[in-house]
Amino acid sequence: MKTEFSLAQLADPDIAEADKILRACVHCGFCTATCPTYVLLGDELDSPRGRIYLIKEMLEKDRPPTPEVVKHIDRCLSCLACMTTCPSGVNYMHLVDQARVRIEKEFRRPLIDRMLRAVLGRVLPDPKLFRASVWLARLGRPLAALLPEPKTPSATPSLVRRIKAMLALAPGKLPAPGPAGGSVFPAVGEQRGRVALLQGCAQQVLAPRINQAAINVLTRHGIEVVLVKDEQCCGALTHHLGDDRDALARARANIAVWRAEAERGGLDAILVTTSGCGTVIKDYGYLLREDPDFAGAAAQISTLAKDISEYLEGIELRSSTLQKGGQDGSFVVAYHAACSLQHGQKITQAPKELLSKSGFVVKDVPESHLCCGSAGTYNILQPDIATRLRDRKLANIATVKPDMIAAGNIGCMTQIASGTSVPVVHTIELLDWATGGPRPGSN
Ligand code: SF4
Ligand code: SF4
């Protein structure tokens, strides 16, 4: 794609990066076929190619974002299916991230929108506030039924619709908190390695059992696990809301504590059980590339970051002797490929192979490239598109008749579980079960 940035514009490293990305696009439109919003809405401006044009116009003309641009960028899930499909290697992620930052800085959203986004950006990354807000949501749930239903689903939903979506996603009860930062879990038997495990923000409130399963599997296989003190949210939530100041501050704080831990006790990896977080931590090196104090350390941390399935691939797991008791003696697991894992990190086979080797019958879900609609805060901010995507995902999952559904991202797990009675678990919970831990849901 031809671009017309001035030399003065190109002196800005972000614009220079955008120019490089835009020039790689040859407008072939292959990406439109796998874009969930284009598949649902059929509007070119809700396709990757359409959004790329909108972003190009905004950046090249140095115009403030228009309501039209904001509408179509807001509808993008950042699922990155377009990056998997694109034959020209267009880095849509870095382009849309830049557009979101510009929108956040230069576009004045309606007051209600600003307030809702500010609350999400403040509450979700803070486990204490998030826990308190879930209690409040439980109290507010009966009110949800009294709120009016929209007459037709809308791609520009009202505040009432968003509040209803938020209340619907809040769990009925919360588990007790997991272990605190600073905890160390020694290897069982001879120590073969030492890793940090990202504690996460929303996940540690909603499902501490996931990291407990990871700790069980790792220590059982000779790996010491440390939960690093003073670690915070990875920044993914505010990053996707376009608040780069908050996201980068969190990235710098995490880099500092992880580096200190690596120097103190050594770290073979920083493991992540929430693939949405993993994608952003692996991008710290890029996000802080212009920061002279952090660029080198950020790149090192990005190299250390690994999804739990990626790390376990290199370890011979105990063979399973489990009688799982599923259909016909076999136990069928529908594997839901989280977008951040399959498109963001290009990890497609490791989780399925680990599950198969552990004795599960793993079934791919039809249309597995399409997002389930979770996408961080998307299911709150764009509930109607998100619900349509969820229902499509559930219909596809139902075709493989699973005993359980496995995924590697808490956002997807919550979204999918909100529409099915089939148990939805994390891949690591099944691996824990298969190597001597409890059956998921039994503890
Ligand atoms: S597939 Fe890639 S090159 Fe083709 S239009 Fe989409 S982003 Fe551009
Ligand atoms: S990130 Fe997903 S929703 Fe956004 S343009 Fe790409 S494929 Fe479409």
XYZ file of N, CA, C and O in Angstrom, residues 77-156:
320
model
N -11.978 -6.919 17.738
C -11.743 -7.719 18.948
C -10.260 -7.817 19.316
O -9.920 -8.360 20.359
N -9.384 -7.338 18.425
C -7.945 -7.597 18.574
C -7.685 -9.097 18.714
O -6.812 -9.529 19.468
N -8.477 -9.878 17.969
C -8.309 -11.338 18.032
C -7.107 -11.798 17.216
O -6.591 -12.887 17.418
N -6.696 -10.994 16.259
C -5.507 -11.213 15.424
C -5.640 -12.383 14.448
O -4.643 -12.881 13.931
N -6.899 -12.819 14.193
C -7.094 -13.841 13.159
C -6.571 -13.318 11.823
O -6.042 -14.073 10.998
N -6.692 -12.004 11.623
C -6.223 -11.410 10.353
C -4.713 -11.585 10.191
O -4.225 -11.749 9.077
N -3.974 -11.570 11.293
C -2.519 -11.725 11.176
C -2.144 -13.154 10.795
O -1.167 -13.380 10.084
N -2.924 -14.109 11.262
C -2.654 -15.500 10.876
C -2.933 -15.682 9.387
O -2.214 -16.399 8.686
N -3.969 -15.027 8.884
C -4.377 -15.224 7.489
C -3.526 -14.430 6.503
O -3.338 -14.856 5.361
N -3.034 -13.290 6.926
C -2.377 -12.368 5.988
C -1.116 -12.980 5.352
O -0.197 -13.370 6.064
N -1.058 -13.037 4.033
C 0.129 -13.620 3.386
C 1.312 -12.653 3.350
O 2.430 -13.049 3.027
N 1.066 -11.371 3.656
C 2.138 -10.370 3.540
C 2.767 -10.009 4.880
O 3.587 -9.100 4.944
N 2.353 -10.669 5.937
C 2.958 -10.413 7.247
C 2.648 -9.035 7.817
O 3.468 -8.443 8.518
N 1.448 -8.517 7.526
C 1.072 -7.196 8.063
C 0.872 -7.300 9.584
O 0.096 -8.134 10.044
N 1.590 -6.467 10.336
C 1.462 -6.526 11.794
C 0.289 -5.653 12.244
O 0.456 -4.529 12.731
N -0.921 -6.206 12.052
C -2.130 -5.466 12.396
C -2.164 -5.126 13.882
O -2.671 -4.074 14.274
N -1.600 -6.008 14.720
C -1.662 -5.776 16.175
C -1.015 -4.438 16.540
O -1.608 -3.626 17.251
N 0.195 -4.204 16.032
C 0.873 -2.965 16.396
C 0.173 -1.745 15.794
O 0.205 -0.656 16.365
N -0.469 -1.940 14.649
C -1.176 -0.820 14.019
C -2.442 -0.459 14.803
O -2.682 0.722 15.104
N -3.229 -1.462 15.147
C -4.488 -1.158 15.854
C -4.200 -0.690 17.287
O -4.926 0.163 17.824
N -3.119 -1.210 17.888
C -2.745 -0.720 19.231
C -2.460 0.780 19.162
O -2.865 1.554 20.034
N -1.745 1.176 18.123
C -1.411 2.596 17.963
C -2.680 3.436 17.746
O -2.818 4.537 18.285
N -3.594 2.882 16.962
C -4.853 3.607 16.722
C -5.635 3.767 18.020
O -6.205 4.825 18.294
N -5.655 2.725 18.839
C -6.403 2.807 20.109
C -5.800 3.873 21.031
O -6.521 4.589 21.716
N -4.479 3.950 21.054
C -3.823 4.958 21.904
C -4.197 6.353 21.416
O -4.542 7.241 22.204
N -4.178 6.552 20.099
C -4.512 7.868 19.562
C -5.965 8.224 19.864
O -6.286 9.354 20.239
N -6.857 7.245 19.726
C -8.271 7.495 20.029
C -8.425 7.908 21.493
O -9.120 8.868 21.822
N -7.743 7.184 22.360
C -7.867 7.478 23.793
C -7.358 8.868 24.116
O -7.899 9.569 24.963
N -6.298 9.303 23.391
C -5.728 10.622 23.679
C -6.532 11.748 23.048
O -6.640 12.829 23.602
N -7.078 11.499 21.852
C -7.605 12.629 21.083
C -9.122 12.637 20.880
O -9.657 13.615 20.393
N -9.795 11.550 21.224
C -11.237 11.510 20.983
C -11.977 11.634 22.305
O -11.656 10.931 23.263
N -12.933 12.545 22.352
C -13.698 12.715 23.586
C -14.949 11.854 23.491
O -15.919 12.184 22.794
N -14.934 10.747 24.209
C -16.081 9.845 24.200
C -17.192 10.457 25.058
O -16.917 11.285 25.930
N -18.446 10.014 24.877
C -19.519 10.469 25.760
C -19.149 10.162 27.221
O -18.448 9.173 27.491
N -19.631 11.000 28.134
C -19.255 10.902 29.551
C -19.436 9.479 30.106
O -18.566 8.939 30.782
N -20.574 8.876 29.784
C -20.882 7.536 30.322
C -19.830 6.537 29.857
O -19.355 5.699 30.619
N -19.447 6.631 28.582
C -18.413 5.737 28.025
C -17.102 5.919 28.762
O -16.425 4.952 29.111
N -16.757 7.197 28.970
C -15.478 7.485 29.644
C -15.489 6.892 31.050
O -14.509 6.314 31.498
N -16.639 7.064 31.716
C -16.717 6.560 33.099
C -16.608 5.038 33.126
O -15.868 4.468 33.928
N -17.324 4.382 32.214
C -17.305 2.910 32.202
C -15.896 2.388 31.916
O -15.390 1.486 32.596
N -15.236 2.986 30.929
C -13.879 2.542 30.576
C -12.910 2.822 31.721
O -12.011 2.019 32.004
N -13.100 3.953 32.399
C -12.212 4.272 33.528
C -12.403 3.258 34.652
O -11.429 2.793 35.258
N -13.653 2.890 34.917
C -13.922 1.916 35.985
C -13.297 0.565 35.617
O -12.614 -0.072 36.430
N -13.487 0.127 34.370
C -12.923 -1.167 33.953
C -11.395 -1.155 34.068
O -10.786 -2.109 34.555
N -10.802 -0.055 33.615
C -9.337 0.060 33.645
C -8.780 0.142 35.057
O -7.618 -0.193 35.299
N -9.606 0.579 35.997
C -9.133 0.709 37.379
C -9.406 -0.568 38.172
O -8.573 -1.017 38.951
N -10.596 -1.165 37.946
C -11.033 -2.280 38.803
C -10.433 -3.630 38.364
O -9.917 -4.389 39.190
N -10.510 -3.937 37.077
C -10.114 -5.283 36.640
C -8.646 -5.617 36.929
O -8.345 -6.743 37.315
N -7.707 -4.666 36.779
C -6.313 -5.058 37.061
C -5.978 -5.164 38.538
O -4.873 -5.567 38.876
N -6.905 -4.781 39.424
C -6.603 -4.773 40.855
C -7.416 -5.875 41.550
O -8.630 -5.736 41.733
N -6.775 -6.974 41.948
C -7.541 -8.102 42.496
C -8.429 -7.725 43.677
O -9.547 -8.240 43.792
N -7.956 -6.809 44.555
C -8.792 -6.451 45.726
C -10.065 -5.735 45.263
O -11.172 -6.050 45.694
N -9.887 -4.752 44.371
C -11.053 -4.014 43.875
C -11.970 -4.924 43.054
O -13.199 -4.826 43.134
N -11.347 -5.812 42.283
C -12.148 -6.704 41.440
C -12.990 -7.640 42.311
O -14.178 -7.843 42.057
N -12.363 -8.156 43.371
C -13.097 -9.049 44.275
C -14.299 -8.296 44.871
O -15.420 -8.808 44.896
N -14.053 -7.050 45.322
C -15.139 -6.261 45.916
C -16.232 -6.000 44.871
O -17.432 -6.059 45.181
N -15.825 -5.755 43.631
C -16.824 -5.427 42.605
C -17.667 -6.651 42.252
O -18.840 -6.526 41.919
N -17.071 -7.859 42.363
C -17.866 -9.060 42.087
C -18.935 -9.231 43.162
O -20.085 -9.597 42.869
N -18.582 -8.929 44.412
C -19.590 -8.978 45.479
C -20.712 -7.989 45.188
O -21.895 -8.307 45.322
N -20.343 -6.788 44.774
C -21.370 -5.779 44.453
C -22.249 -6.252 43.290
O -23.461 -6.074 43.299
N -21.580 -6.869 42.295
C -22.328 -7.344 41.124
C -23.338 -8.411 41.541
O -24.453 -8.473 41.011
N -22.949 -9.245 42.512
C -23.888 -10.276 42.990
C -25.131 -9.629 43.592
O -26.254 -10.071 43.366
N -24.891 -8.544 44.339
C -26.034 -7.838 44.935
C -26.896 -7.199 43.844
O -28.120 -7.127 43.955
N -26.223 -6.729 42.782
C -26.951 -6.003 41.745
C -27.640 -6.907 40.741
O -28.500 -6.464 39.980
N -27.297 -8.214 40.791
C -27.843 -9.127 39.788
C -29.369 -9.146 39.685
O -29.905 -9.098 38.583
N -30.068 -9.208 40.841
C -31.534 -9.222 40.727
C -32.070 -8.006 39.971
O -33.103 -8.076 39.313
N -31.317 -6.882 40.055
C -31.764 -5.670 39.350
C -31.662 -5.830 37.834
O -32.397 -5.201 37.084
N -30.728 -6.687 37.405
C -30.500 -6.832 35.958
C -31.788 -7.241 35.254
O -32.074 -6.792 34.142
N -32.561 -8.105 35.923
C -33.798 -8.578 35.293
C -34.792 -7.435 35.105
O -35.647 -7.479 34.224
N -34.658 -6.398 35.950
C -35.598 -5.271 35.860
C -35.200 -4.271 34.764
O -36.007 -3.455 34.342
N -33.916 -4.346 34.343
C -33.471 -3.396 33.312
C -34.086 -3.771 31.968
O -34.219 -4.955 31.657
N -34.449 -2.775 31.152
C -35.120 -3.104 29.879
C -34.187 -3.837 28.909
O -32.997 -3.552 28.865
N -34.757 -4.819 28.192
C -34.003 -5.531 27.143
C -33.980 -4.661 25.889
O -34.975 -4.007 25.578
N -32.869 -4.617 25.135
C -32.896 -3.880 23.876
C -33.832 -4.570 22.888
O -33.962 -5.791 22.918
N -34.505 -3.763 22.055
C -35.457 -4.362 21.108
C -34.737 -5.238 20.098
O -35.147 -6.326 19.757
N -33.606 -4.740 19.599
C -32.800 -5.535 18.652
C -31.348 -5.470 19.103
O -30.927 -4.452 19.650
N -30.573 -6.547 18.846
C -29.153 -6.488 19.183
C -28.495 -5.341 18.422
O -28.893 -5.024 17.303
N -27.520 -4.704 19.055
C -26.913 -3.532 18.420
C -25.401 -3.623 18.468
O -24.832 -4.127 19.432
N -24.759 -3.136 17.412
C -23.289 -3.083 17.411
C -22.794 -1.804 18.078
O -21.605 -1.580 18.181
N -23.719 -0.943 18.514
C -23.340 0.225 19.328
C -24.231 0.229 20.571
O -25.207 0.967 20.663
